Tab-separated table of C-alpha atoms in Angstrom:
chain	number	residue	atom	x	y	z
A	601	MET	CA	-35.684	-43.860	2.176
A	602	MET	CA	-32.218	-43.802	4.502
A	603	ASN	CA	-30.347	-45.090	1.591
A	604	THR	CA	-31.148	-42.302	-0.957
A	605	LYS	CA	-30.363	-39.480	1.836
A	606	VAL	CA	-27.016	-41.590	1.757
A	607	LYS	CA	-26.442	-40.784	-1.939
A	608	ILE	CA	-28.196	-37.531	-1.910
A	609	LEU	CA	-24.981	-36.911	0.826
A	610	SER	CA	-22.624	-38.868	-1.195
A	611	ALA	CA	-23.169	-36.689	-5.086
A	612	LEU	CA	-23.267	-33.530	-2.735
A	613	LYS	CA	-19.803	-33.812	-1.764
A	614	SER	CA	-18.854	-33.710	-5.082
A	615	VAL	CA	-20.526	-29.853	-5.152
A	616	TYR	CA	-17.285	-27.661	-3.810
A	617	ASP	CA	-17.336	-24.172	-2.678
A	618	PRO	CA	-14.728	-23.054	-5.826
A	619	GLU	CA	-12.997	-20.031	-3.587
A	620	LEU	CA	-12.355	-22.577	-0.350
A	621	ASN	CA	-11.820	-26.212	-2.902
A	622	ILE	CA	-14.517	-27.570	-0.103
A	623	ASN	CA	-17.402	-29.852	-0.434
A	624	VAL	CA	-20.603	-28.096	0.695
A	625	VAL	CA	-21.292	-30.643	3.207
A	626	ASP	CA	-17.560	-30.370	5.053
A	627	LEU	CA	-18.435	-26.811	4.837
A	628	GLY	CA	-21.594	-27.775	6.721
A	629	LEU	CA	-24.027	-25.879	4.051
A	630	ILE	CA	-26.452	-28.412	4.076
A	631	TYR	CA	-28.516	-28.207	6.635
A	632	ASN	CA	-31.579	-30.628	6.130
A	633	ILE	CA	-32.489	-32.732	2.981
A	634	GLU	CA	-36.651	-34.049	2.842
A	635	ILE	CA	-37.614	-36.840	0.854
A	636	THR	CA	-40.983	-37.240	-0.054
A	637	GLU	CA	-42.692	-40.676	-1.504
A	638	SER	CA	-42.970	-39.820	-4.897
A	639	ASN	CA	-38.826	-39.137	-4.472
A	640	ASP	CA	-39.352	-35.620	-4.926
A	641	VAL	CA	-36.193	-34.125	-2.719
A	642	THR	CA	-36.136	-30.451	-1.048
A	643	ILE	CA	-32.594	-29.626	0.778
A	644	THR	CA	-32.706	-26.282	2.812
A	645	MET	CA	-28.968	-24.748	2.863
A	646	THR	CA	-26.924	-21.500	2.862
A	647	LEU	CA	-24.415	-20.624	2.651
A	648	THR	CA	-20.796	-19.171	4.612
A	649	THR	CA	-22.236	-15.035	3.733
A	650	PRO	CA	-25.295	-13.533	2.292
A	651	GLY	CA	-23.138	-12.166	-0.209
A	652	CYS	CA	-21.445	-14.640	-1.473
A	653	PRO	CA	-20.100	-14.071	-5.163
A	654	LEU	CA	-20.643	-17.661	-5.975
A	655	HIS	CA	-24.757	-17.743	-4.739
A	656	ASP	CA	-26.127	-18.968	-7.980
A	657	SER	CA	-23.625	-21.172	-8.779
A	658	ILE	CA	-23.400	-23.166	-5.470
A	659	THR	CA	-26.978	-23.960	-5.482
A	660	SER	CA	-27.613	-24.581	-9.286
A	661	GLY	CA	-24.136	-27.079	-8.233
A	662	VAL	CA	-26.370	-28.750	-5.815
A	663	ARG	CA	-29.839	-29.274	-7.307
A	664	TYR	CA	-27.562	-31.052	-10.242
A	665	SER	CA	-25.704	-33.310	-8.339
A	666	VAL	CA	-29.083	-35.078	-7.320
A	667	GLU	CA	-30.924	-34.439	-9.636
A	668	GLY	CA	-28.298	-36.664	-11.373
A	669	LEU	CA	-28.661	-39.350	-9.715
A	670	GLU	CA	-31.477	-42.106	-10.589
A	671	GLU	CA	-33.628	-42.700	-7.635
A	672	THR	CA	-34.447	-38.814	-7.653
A	673	GLY	CA	-37.916	-36.687	-8.755
A	674	LYS	CA	-38.179	-33.031	-8.329
A	675	VAL	CA	-34.978	-31.515	-7.205
A	676	GLU	CA	-35.993	-27.844	-4.967
A	677	VAL	CA	-33.138	-26.176	-3.494
A	678	ASN	CA	-34.013	-24.068	-0.103
A	679	LEU	CA	-31.118	-21.480	0.601
A	680	VAL	CA	-31.897	-19.930	3.694
A	681	TRP	CA	-29.514	-17.266	6.013
A	682	GLU	CA	-31.306	-18.508	9.499
A	683	PRO	CA	-29.796	-19.730	11.212
A	684	ALA	CA	-27.287	-18.201	9.642
A	685	TRP	CA	-23.948	-21.289	8.838
A	686	SER	CA	-21.205	-20.539	11.423
A	687	PRO	CA	-18.071	-22.719	11.936
A	688	ASP	CA	-19.237	-25.591	14.471
A	689	LYS	CA	-21.655	-26.619	11.448
A	690	MET	CA	-17.596	-27.435	9.553
A	691	THR	CA	-17.431	-31.475	10.110
A	692	PRO	CA	-14.297	-32.067	11.167
A	693	GLU	CA	-12.919	-32.962	7.538
A	694	GLY	CA	-13.813	-29.853	6.420
A	695	LEU	CA	-11.855	-27.918	9.551
A	696	ARG	CA	-8.721	-29.347	8.642
A	697	LEU	CA	-9.054	-28.815	5.026
A	698	LEU	CA	-8.776	-24.988	6.290
A	699	GLY	CA	-5.775	-25.859	7.898
A	700	ARG	CA	-7.150	-26.343	11.489
B	181	MET	CA	-35.977	-20.736	8.815
B	182	LEU	CA	-35.959	-17.982	6.258
B	183	PRO	CA	-36.276	-18.655	2.793
B	184	GLN	CA	-34.086	-16.290	0.292
B	185	THR	CA	-34.452	-15.592	-4.036
B	186	MET	CA	-31.527	-16.840	-5.663
B	187	GLY	CA	-29.836	-13.977	-6.185
B	188	SER	CA	-28.831	-13.040	-9.786
B	189	GLU	CA	-25.305	-13.377	-11.758
B	190	THR	CA	-24.736	-10.326	-13.989
B	191	ASN	CA	-23.504	-11.013	-17.536
B	192	ILE	CA	-19.696	-11.678	-17.134
B	193	LYS	CA	-19.197	-9.059	-20.700
B	194	LEU	CA	-19.954	-6.121	-18.193
B	195	PRO	CA	-17.225	-6.548	-16.421
B	196	ILE	CA	-15.186	-8.260	-17.742
B	197	SER	CA	-14.868	-5.427	-21.359
B	198	PHE	CA	-14.091	-3.341	-18.603
B	199	ILE	CA	-11.313	-5.202	-17.238
B	200	LEU	CA	-9.886	-6.067	-20.126
B	201	PHE	CA	-9.774	-2.121	-21.221
B	202	SER	CA	-8.056	-1.719	-18.128
B	203	LEU	CA	-5.012	-4.098	-18.958
B	204	PHE	CA	-4.547	-2.027	-22.035
B	205	ALA	CA	-4.951	0.866	-20.523
B	206	LEU	CA	-1.914	-0.136	-17.678
B	207	VAL	CA	0.322	-1.184	-20.282
B	208	LEU	CA	0.483	1.498	-22.259
B	209	SER	CA	0.479	4.007	-19.742
B	210	GLN	CA	3.966	2.661	-18.594
B	211	ILE	CA	5.220	2.455	-21.524
B	212	GLN	CA	4.056	6.081	-22.433
B	213	LEU	CA	5.783	6.519	-18.919
B	214	LEU	CA	8.908	4.836	-19.638
B	215	VAL	CA	9.640	6.335	-23.120
B	216	ASN	CA	9.078	10.239	-21.619
B	217	GLY	CA	8.500	9.977	-17.807
B	218	GLN	CA	12.494	11.566	-17.353
B	219	LEU	CA	11.389	14.565	-17.364
B	220	MET	CA	9.759	14.135	-13.411
B	221	THR	CA	13.204	13.159	-11.923
B	222	ASP	CA	13.211	17.096	-12.212
B	223	GLY	CA	10.490	17.860	-10.118
B	224	SER	CA	8.442	17.858	-13.234
B	225	PHE	CA	5.224	16.518	-12.652
B	226	ARG	CA	2.638	19.296	-14.315
B	227	ILE	CA	3.819	18.321	-17.941
B	228	PRO	CA	1.309	17.295	-20.643
B	229	VAL	CA	2.900	13.823	-21.081
B	230	ILE	CA	2.347	13.132	-17.215
B	231	TRP	CA	-0.994	14.424	-17.559
B	232	SER	CA	-1.659	12.162	-20.302
B	233	SER	CA	0.129	8.973	-18.272
B	234	ALA	CA	-1.344	9.373	-14.641
B	235	HIS	CA	-4.667	9.716	-16.417
B	236	PHE	CA	-4.139	6.764	-18.354
B	237	LEU	CA	-3.281	5.731	-14.960
B	238	VAL	CA	-5.399	6.278	-12.701
B	239	LEU	CA	-8.665	6.704	-15.079
B	240	GLY	CA	-7.816	4.160	-17.985
B	241	TRP	CA	-7.194	1.053	-15.246
B	242	ALA	CA	-7.668	1.829	-11.594
B	243	LEU	CA	-10.951	3.879	-12.542
B	244	MET	CA	-12.079	1.408	-15.393
B	245	ALA	CA	-10.647	-2.364	-13.037
B	246	ALA	CA	-13.035	-0.565	-10.503
B	247	MET	CA	-15.588	-0.270	-12.454
B	248	GLY	CA	-15.218	-3.909	-13.959
B	249	ALA	CA	-15.162	-4.540	-10.573
B	250	MET	CA	-18.451	-2.951	-8.993
B	251	TYR	CA	-20.578	-4.195	-12.217
B	252	GLN	CA	-19.666	-8.155	-10.487
B	253	LEU	CA	-19.016	-6.829	-6.703
B	254	VAL	CA	-21.901	-4.231	-5.929
B	255	PRO	CA	-24.737	-6.754	-6.802
B	256	VAL	CA	-23.251	-9.700	-3.945
B	257	ALA	CA	-22.259	-7.507	-1.929
B	258	PHE	CA	-25.750	-5.589	-1.869
B	259	LEU	CA	-27.614	-8.244	-3.469
B	260	THR	CA	-29.451	-5.951	-5.584
B	261	ASN	CA	-29.306	-6.483	-9.221
B	262	ILE	CA	-27.688	-3.996	-11.808
B	263	TRP	CA	-29.808	-1.557	-12.921
B	264	ASN	CA	-29.258	-1.079	-16.558
B	265	GLU	CA	-27.107	-4.162	-18.313
B	266	ARG	CA	-27.956	-2.963	-21.184
B	267	PHE	CA	-27.135	0.837	-20.003
B	268	GLY	CA	-24.204	-0.372	-19.067
B	269	PHE	CA	-22.339	-1.868	-22.120
B	270	ILE	CA	-22.956	1.814	-23.501
B	271	GLN	CA	-21.643	3.099	-20.963
B	272	PHE	CA	-18.368	0.758	-21.279
B	273	PHE	CA	-18.384	2.575	-24.308
B	274	VAL	CA	-18.645	6.093	-24.424
B	275	THR	CA	-16.197	5.997	-21.254
B	276	ALA	CA	-13.402	3.812	-22.795
B	277	VAL	CA	-13.271	6.246	-26.330
B	278	GLY	CA	-13.965	9.516	-23.564
B	279	ILE	CA	-10.569	8.255	-22.056
B	280	THR	CA	-8.775	7.364	-24.370
B	281	SER	CA	-9.187	10.193	-26.580
B	282	PHE	CA	-8.310	12.648	-23.518
B	283	ALA	CA	-5.235	10.850	-22.319
B	284	ALA	CA	-4.261	11.586	-26.808
B	285	MET	CA	-5.386	15.096	-26.259
B	286	LEU	CA	-4.198	15.455	-22.839
B	287	TYR	CA	-0.082	14.353	-24.371
B	288	TRP	CA	-0.937	16.224	-28.134
B	289	SER	CA	-3.313	19.235	-27.219
B	290	PRO	CA	-4.443	19.742	-23.613
B	291	GLN	CA	-5.893	22.639	-23.712
B	292	ASN	CA	-8.239	21.163	-26.737
B	293	ALA	CA	-8.808	18.354	-23.892
B	294	ILE	CA	-11.791	19.583	-22.693
B	295	ILE	CA	-14.485	18.094	-25.598
B	296	PRO	CA	-12.900	14.657	-24.758
B	297	GLY	CA	-12.607	15.116	-20.742
B	298	VAL	CA	-17.170	16.161	-21.104
B	299	LEU	CA	-17.519	13.415	-22.772
B	300	THR	CA	-15.282	10.855	-20.098
B	301	LEU	CA	-17.711	12.309	-18.007
B	302	LEU	CA	-20.854	11.360	-19.247
B	303	GLY	CA	-19.440	7.932	-19.297
B	304	ILE	CA	-18.635	8.227	-15.543
B	305	LEU	CA	-21.768	10.001	-14.942
B	306	MET	CA	-23.549	7.038	-16.811
B	307	PHE	CA	-22.081	4.634	-13.950
B	308	LEU	CA	-22.293	7.811	-11.296
B	309	VAL	CA	-26.167	6.756	-12.656
B	310	GLN	CA	-26.129	3.113	-12.413
B	311	MET	CA	-24.474	2.771	-9.620
B	312	PHE	CA	-27.048	4.929	-7.379
B	313	MET	CA	-29.825	3.430	-9.312
B	314	THR	CA	-28.960	0.171	-8.441
B	315	LEU	CA	-28.193	1.205	-4.460
B	316	SER	CA	-31.402	2.336	-3.957
B	317	LYS	CA	-32.858	-0.588	-4.734
B	318	GLN	CA	-30.867	-2.042	-1.696
B	319	ALA	CA	-33.854	-3.510	1.021
B	320	LYS	CA	-31.060	-2.659	4.100
B	321	PRO	CA	-29.000	0.017	3.812
B	322	THR	CA	-25.542	-0.810	5.614
B	323	ILE	CA	-22.010	0.987	6.149
B	324	LEU	CA	-20.865	-0.618	2.892
B	325	THR	CA	-23.383	1.304	1.150
B	326	ALA	CA	-22.020	4.506	3.168
B	327	PHE	CA	-18.471	3.848	1.949
B	328	VAL	CA	-19.711	3.205	-1.768
B	329	GLY	CA	-22.042	5.926	-1.988
B	330	SER	CA	-19.261	8.015	-0.135
B	331	SER	CA	-17.064	7.593	-2.805
B	332	LEU	CA	-19.324	7.485	-5.985
B	333	VAL	CA	-19.610	11.121	-4.705
B	334	CYS	CA	-16.640	12.078	-4.242
B	335	LEU	CA	-15.863	10.626	-8.081
B	336	PHE	CA	-18.019	13.065	-9.122
B	337	ILE	CA	-16.655	16.035	-6.994
B	338	THR	CA	-13.369	14.485	-8.660
B	339	ILE	CA	-14.697	14.348	-12.508
B	340	SER	CA	-16.386	17.913	-11.696
B	341	LEU	CA	-12.871	19.142	-10.469
B	342	GLY	CA	-11.254	18.110	-13.381
B	343	ILE	CA	-12.978	19.267	-16.088
B	344	THR	CA	-13.309	23.014	-14.609
B	345	LEU	CA	-9.353	22.611	-13.821
B	346	ILE	CA	-9.237	22.476	-18.094
B	347	TYR	CA	-11.936	25.053	-18.223
B	348	SER	CA	-9.518	27.081	-16.446
B	349	LEU	CA	-6.666	26.594	-18.428
B	350	LYS	CA	-8.436	26.951	-21.619
B	351	THR	CA	-10.191	30.083	-20.308
B	352	GLY	CA	-8.533	31.620	-17.129
B	353	PHE	CA	-11.557	30.824	-15.362
B	354	ALA	CA	-11.179	30.655	-11.291
B	355	SER	CA	-8.062	31.122	-12.311
B	356	GLU	CA	-6.524	32.365	-8.812
B	357	TYR	CA	-8.316	29.145	-7.342
B	358	TYR	CA	-6.730	26.760	-9.763
B	359	GLN	CA	-4.186	25.739	-7.016
B	360	SER	CA	-6.585	25.315	-4.643
B	361	ILE	CA	-9.012	23.223	-7.233
B	362	PHE	CA	-5.958	21.131	-8.504
B	363	GLU	CA	-5.071	20.320	-4.954
B	364	ALA	CA	-9.032	19.369	-3.773
B	365	HIS	CA	-9.464	17.365	-7.192
B	366	LEU	CA	-5.867	15.020	-6.114
B	367	LEU	CA	-7.575	14.505	-3.168
B	368	MET	CA	-10.994	13.757	-3.822
B	369	GLY	CA	-9.663	10.933	-6.742
B	370	VAL	CA	-6.998	9.028	-5.014
B	371	SER	CA	-8.190	9.546	-0.901
B	372	GLY	CA	-12.225	9.997	-1.847
B	373	TRP	CA	-13.161	7.655	-4.357
B	374	PHE	CA	-10.151	5.026	-4.302
B	375	THR	CA	-10.139	4.905	-0.757
B	376	LEU	CA	-13.747	4.843	0.114
B	377	LEU	CA	-14.318	2.706	-2.413
B	378	ILE	CA	-11.055	0.014	-1.129
B	379	PHE	CA	-12.380	0.758	1.959
B	380	GLY	CA	-15.790	-0.687	1.341
B	381	PHE	CA	-15.320	-3.553	-1.062
B	382	SER	CA	-12.507	-4.586	1.845
B	383	TYR	CA	-15.100	-5.134	4.186
B	384	LYS	CA	-17.002	-7.354	1.818
B	385	MET	CA	-13.687	-8.769	0.326
B	386	VAL	CA	-11.821	-9.694	3.273
B	387	PRO	CA	-13.840	-11.948	5.653
B	388	MET	CA	-14.754	-13.968	2.234
B	389	PHE	CA	-11.276	-14.934	1.542
B	390	SER	CA	-10.277	-15.595	4.887
B	391	LEU	CA	-13.371	-17.084	5.745
B	392	SER	CA	-13.707	-14.798	9.339
B	393	HIS	CA	-16.537	-14.872	11.165
B	394	GLY	CA	-17.242	-13.588	14.611
B	395	PHE	CA	-15.762	-9.689	14.577
B	396	PRO	CA	-17.227	-6.533	15.653
B	397	MET	CA	-18.354	-3.966	12.409
B	398	VAL	CA	-18.704	-1.232	14.963
B	399	GLN	CA	-14.926	0.149	14.210
B	400	ALA	CA	-16.204	0.505	10.481
B	401	LYS	CA	-18.077	3.860	11.827
B	402	PHE	CA	-15.555	5.530	13.346
B	403	VAL	CA	-13.707	4.663	10.025
B	404	TYR	CA	-16.191	6.422	7.751
B	405	GLY	CA	-16.634	9.044	10.657
B	406	PHE	CA	-13.196	10.095	10.488
B	407	TYR	CA	-11.969	9.562	7.230
B	408	LEU	CA	-14.879	11.298	5.938
B	409	SER	CA	-14.381	14.184	8.423
B	410	GLY	CA	-11.218	14.823	7.065
B	411	LEU	CA	-11.064	15.091	4.009
B	412	VAL	CA	-14.055	18.063	4.643
B	413	VAL	CA	-11.311	19.796	6.281
B	414	SER	CA	-8.536	18.998	4.487
B	415	LEU	CA	-11.358	20.303	0.976
B	416	VAL	CA	-11.760	23.929	2.844
B	417	SER	CA	-8.145	24.174	4.251
B	418	PHE	CA	-7.306	24.099	0.606
B	419	PHE	CA	-9.651	26.694	-0.165
B	420	THR	CA	-9.155	29.392	2.790
B	421	ASN	CA	-5.287	28.362	2.677
B	422	ASN	CA	-4.869	27.549	6.736
B	423	SER	CA	-2.695	25.412	7.034
B	424	ILE	CA	-3.783	24.349	10.766
B	425	LEU	CA	-7.203	23.438	9.036
B	426	LEU	CA	-5.304	20.930	6.442
B	427	LYS	CA	-3.249	19.721	9.730
B	428	ILE	CA	-5.837	18.801	11.278
B	429	GLY	CA	-8.155	17.539	7.939
B	430	PHE	CA	-4.862	15.432	7.853
B	431	LEU	CA	-5.121	13.904	11.330
B	432	LEU	CA	-8.216	12.924	10.838
B	433	LEU	CA	-7.429	11.147	7.523
B	434	LEU	CA	-4.638	8.938	9.366
B	435	ILE	CA	-6.876	7.999	12.368
B	436	GLY	CA	-9.146	6.925	9.958
B	437	PHE	CA	-7.080	4.822	7.717
B	438	THR	CA	-5.188	3.582	10.971
B	439	ILE	CA	-8.644	2.702	12.673
B	440	PHE	CA	-9.061	0.802	9.434
B	441	SER	CA	-5.710	-1.839	9.571
B	442	TRP	CA	-6.840	-2.516	12.778
B	443	HIS	CA	-10.236	-2.942	12.458
B	444	ILE	CA	-8.770	-5.293	9.593
B	445	LYS	CA	-6.132	-7.104	11.661
B	446	ILE	CA	-9.012	-7.251	13.652
B	447	ILE	CA	-10.990	-9.602	11.625
B	448	ILE	CA	-8.101	-11.510	9.973
B	449	LYS	CA	-7.662	-12.837	13.486
B	450	LYS	CA	-10.793	-14.110	13.783
B	451	ARG	CA	-9.893	-16.116	9.937
B	452	LEU	CA	-11.050	-20.061	10.284
B	453	LYS	CA	-8.743	-20.052	6.626
B	454	LYS	CA	-5.242	-20.895	8.945
B	455	THR	CA	-3.143	-19.355	4.912
B	456	LEU	CA	-4.321	-16.849	3.088
B	457	ASP	CA	-4.461	-16.944	-1.050
B	458	LYS	CA	-0.304	-15.137	-2.025
B	459	PRO	CA	-2.276	-12.193	-3.991
B	460	PHE	CA	-4.877	-11.222	-1.241
B	461	ARG	CA	-1.774	-10.853	1.124
B	462	PHE	CA	-0.576	-8.486	-0.821
B	463	ALA	CA	-3.927	-6.624	-0.540
B	464	LEU	CA	-3.563	-6.569	2.960
B	465	VAL	CA	0.221	-5.179	2.363
B	466	ALA	CA	-0.969	-2.783	0.365
B	467	ILE	CA	-3.021	-1.883	3.956
B	468	GLY	CA	0.457	-1.102	6.021
B	469	PHE	CA	1.689	0.907	2.811
B	470	GLY	CA	-1.926	2.951	2.951
B	471	ASN	CA	-1.139	4.052	6.542
B	472	VAL	CA	2.524	4.537	6.654
B	473	ILE	CA	1.958	7.041	3.629
B	474	HIS	CA	-0.552	9.036	5.280
B	475	LEU	CA	1.594	9.187	8.543
B	476	ALA	CA	4.458	10.295	6.285
B	477	ALA	CA	1.819	12.931	4.606
B	478	PHE	CA	0.434	14.212	8.121
B	479	ILE	CA	4.567	14.644	9.313
B	480	MET	CA	5.295	16.123	5.729
B	481	LEU	CA	3.130	19.039	6.496
B	482	TRP	CA	5.453	20.090	9.721
B	483	ASN	CA	8.092	20.511	6.265
B	484	GLN	CA	8.961	23.427	5.536
B	485	ASP	CA	9.737	22.565	2.007
B	486	VAL	CA	5.955	20.741	1.750
B	487	SER	CA	5.703	20.566	-2.270
B	488	HIS	CA	9.166	18.764	-2.209
B	489	PHE	CA	7.602	15.572	-1.006
B	490	ALA	CA	3.664	15.956	-1.998
B	491	GLY	CA	4.212	14.847	-5.955
B	492	PRO	CA	6.980	11.121	-4.787
B	493	LEU	CA	4.200	10.802	-1.329
B	494	ILE	CA	1.286	10.804	-3.916
B	495	TYR	CA	3.141	8.580	-6.230
B	496	ALA	CA	3.788	6.361	-3.350
B	497	TYR	CA	-0.196	6.086	-2.391
B	498	LEU	CA	-1.442	5.417	-5.434
B	499	LEU	CA	1.106	2.737	-6.062
B	500	LEU	CA	1.722	1.264	-2.963
B	501	TRP	CA	-1.842	1.616	-1.785
B	502	ILE	CA	-4.276	1.720	-4.725
B	503	VAL	CA	-3.021	0.361	-7.645
B	504	LEU	CA	-1.076	-2.791	-5.078
B	505	SER	CA	-5.145	-3.502	-3.660
B	506	ILE	CA	-6.863	-3.757	-7.255
B	507	VAL	CA	-4.072	-5.561	-8.654
B	508	SER	CA	-3.501	-7.821	-6.105
B	509	TYR	CA	-7.627	-8.148	-6.314
B	510	LEU	CA	-7.826	-8.382	-9.834
B	511	TYR	CA	-5.891	-11.319	-9.261
B	512	LYS	CA	-8.874	-13.174	-7.128
B	513	ILE	CA	-11.658	-11.118	-9.335
B	514	VAL	CA	-10.610	-11.768	-12.628
B	515	PRO	CA	-10.287	-15.678	-12.268
B	516	PHE	CA	-13.755	-15.864	-10.006
B	517	LEU	CA	-15.523	-13.986	-13.761
B	518	TRP	CA	-14.069	-16.733	-15.608
B	519	TRP	CA	-14.959	-19.437	-13.602
B	520	THR	CA	-18.357	-18.021	-13.435
B	521	TYR	CA	-18.368	-17.867	-17.114
B	522	LYS	CA	-16.757	-21.241	-18.088
B	523	TYR	CA	-17.598	-23.461	-15.205
B	524	SER	CA	-20.706	-22.342	-13.069
B	525	LYS	CA	-23.147	-24.456	-15.133
B	526	GLU	CA	-20.807	-27.527	-14.327
B	527	ILE	CA	-20.883	-27.634	-10.800
B	528	GLY	CA	-22.803	-30.535	-9.784
B	529	LYS	CA	-21.988	-32.350	-13.075
B	530	ASN	CA	-18.713	-32.561	-13.843
B	531	LYS	CA	-15.815	-32.056	-12.030
B	532	VAL	CA	-14.385	-28.266	-12.089
B	533	PRO	CA	-11.573	-26.650	-11.177
B	534	SER	CA	-11.539	-24.544	-7.889
B	535	LEU	CA	-10.571	-21.134	-7.928
B	536	LYS	CA	-7.011	-21.061	-6.875
B	537	GLU	CA	-6.372	-23.243	-10.022
B	538	MET	CA	-7.593	-20.673	-12.209
B	539	MET	CA	-4.336	-18.607	-12.277
B	540	ASN	CA	-0.281	-19.191	-11.420
B	541	GLU	CA	-0.037	-18.242	-8.116
B	542	LYS	CA	3.777	-18.868	-8.210
B	543	ILE	CA	4.728	-15.813	-9.456
B	544	VAL	CA	3.148	-13.675	-7.741
B	545	PRO	CA	5.213	-12.874	-3.998
B	546	THR	CA	8.076	-12.439	-7.216
B	547	LEU	CA	6.131	-10.513	-9.023
B	548	PHE	CA	4.091	-8.073	-6.244
B	549	SER	CA	7.904	-8.200	-4.448
B	550	LEU	CA	9.393	-6.729	-8.059
B	551	PHE	CA	6.747	-4.498	-7.938
B	552	ILE	CA	7.317	-3.175	-3.819
B	553	VAL	CA	10.707	-2.551	-5.044
B	554	ALA	CA	10.725	-0.892	-8.121
B	555	VAL	CA	7.803	1.486	-6.604
B	556	LEU	CA	9.826	2.509	-4.152
B	557	ILE	CA	13.108	2.950	-6.300
B	558	VAL	CA	10.867	5.390	-8.412
B	559	PHE	CA	9.693	7.326	-4.841
B	560	CYS	CA	13.496	7.209	-4.337
B	561	ALA	CA	14.121	8.642	-7.558
B	562	LEU	CA	11.375	11.337	-7.361
B	563	THR	CA	12.428	13.008	-4.188
B	564	PHE	CA	16.260	12.857	-4.718
B	565	HIS	CA	15.625	13.891	-8.468
B	566	VAL	CA	18.113	10.692	-9.658
B	567	ALA	CA	16.994	10.236	-13.216
B	568	ILE	CA	19.086	6.766	-13.433
B	569	LEU	CA	17.507	5.535	-10.314
B	570	PHE	CA	14.162	6.844	-11.924
B	571	ASN	CA	14.641	4.511	-15.535
B	572	ILE	CA	15.816	2.018	-13.818
B	573	GLY	CA	12.817	1.762	-11.309
B	574	GLN	CA	10.671	2.956	-14.185
B	575	PHE	CA	11.449	0.251	-16.445
B	576	VAL	CA	11.060	-3.082	-14.233
B	577	LEU	CA	7.947	-1.277	-13.303
B	578	SER	CA	6.864	-0.997	-16.525
B	579	ILE	CA	8.388	-5.029	-16.561
B	580	VAL	CA	6.610	-5.993	-13.685
B	581	PHE	CA	2.946	-4.497	-14.926
B	582	ILE	CA	3.078	-5.903	-18.371
B	583	ILE	CA	3.390	-9.524	-16.753
B	584	ILE	CA	1.270	-8.897	-14.578
B	585	ALA	CA	-1.710	-8.276	-17.475
B	586	ILE	CA	-0.268	-11.086	-19.181
B	587	SER	CA	-0.270	-12.895	-16.542
B	588	ILE	CA	-4.236	-12.030	-15.662
B	589	LEU	CA	-5.615	-12.147	-19.277
B	590	LYS	CA	-3.615	-15.987	-18.930
B	591	VAL	CA	-7.330	-17.276	-16.924
B	592	LEU	CA	-8.594	-16.155	-20.027
B	593	LYS	CA	-7.284	-19.872	-21.428
B	594	LYS	CA	-8.224	-21.622	-18.411
């Protein structure tokens, strides 16, 4: 299970916010990854702002990237606005890419 | 945690149709000015060729680009789908035919511009219906809804006053109020429709492009209150010929704009993105120009020869605030539209380019700086009536506009 989670996180690192050119993991958009016994995955995530024009593209990209893994079954993306995204959710690498 | 449903993206063909038409109109309006516009240097603004070119620039380019941008931005900014996309395509066709025939008729036979004018009006009315129906579906209206909704009301008033002007020209109807209606038409169009619209969407786009967080929004209410009061008071002053009321109106507009500039500065200070994209930086420069021109317009009211400065200042306001803002944002919006069309299904599967890689940003500082210099040259030419200066400035400007249009169109090859 732990191994699958690592692979999912690695796959998610290939999904970039095209405006910021930072992946969704380093941006701190991924809140939770749940894996069932049958390897179905539910990803809870947010976006930097509720009115993000890349709303559909990023959430679809997250789903596609995880669906592409051999270890996973059904993938569901659960987009939430609470708790709201804030900069402290970013990784040091994400902040570095923003010039911080 | 509150789960949300997925949003839905507008059919890209709708906003892109408007934007492509707008680029065509932009180039054409510039060529028209270049060939015929020298008359402006004699202070003759109200002549058929200027009417035609100004309407091609303002309606054909700025209005159509704004409509295209709104078809894209309204669903994302207000979290609601466009009311009826098919209706949107019909609206595009009616408006495009209307504006083209209207600008052509203003050039060749202004007194017969009423029918294409009505067609343009119909297209704009259809757009207003589309937007009001879309905004009415919004679950929780915000201050952005107030800005955008009010700008749409101003657009309706502008067009109605414009049609009244043509009718007055043809029949003599309300001829004693012709000057007042003309002034109201200009104010509602440039400051009402465009400025309120740019204010509204700036509050969405500035934090988005700078990744700003934790900024206050209370100032936006003051911007709205002061600017809208300024519009109303100025409008009343035109019809009552009350110069004190006009000064109060322009002061309120200046205060509203200044609070907006200050508020944007606060938002930018709260940004996470250290280096801002080049086109976006010019959208911020445009705010500075808009503020300075508002101040100049207020000072101008104390001068005896107001009419001498009014034309050049309106020109500068249109170009350095409205056009510069729209062009700067187009450099962000068009790559986004094309990226969505071409790569949104590829993200997560294959490597996709970033939005920055969709556009050649390197030319932006030179191109936009040239644009500013050219507009300032034309502004001086109009103020001091120097024909050679006008020709130089307008020539550079037309070339810059054509390069801007080509560089934006080149995104479609990525």
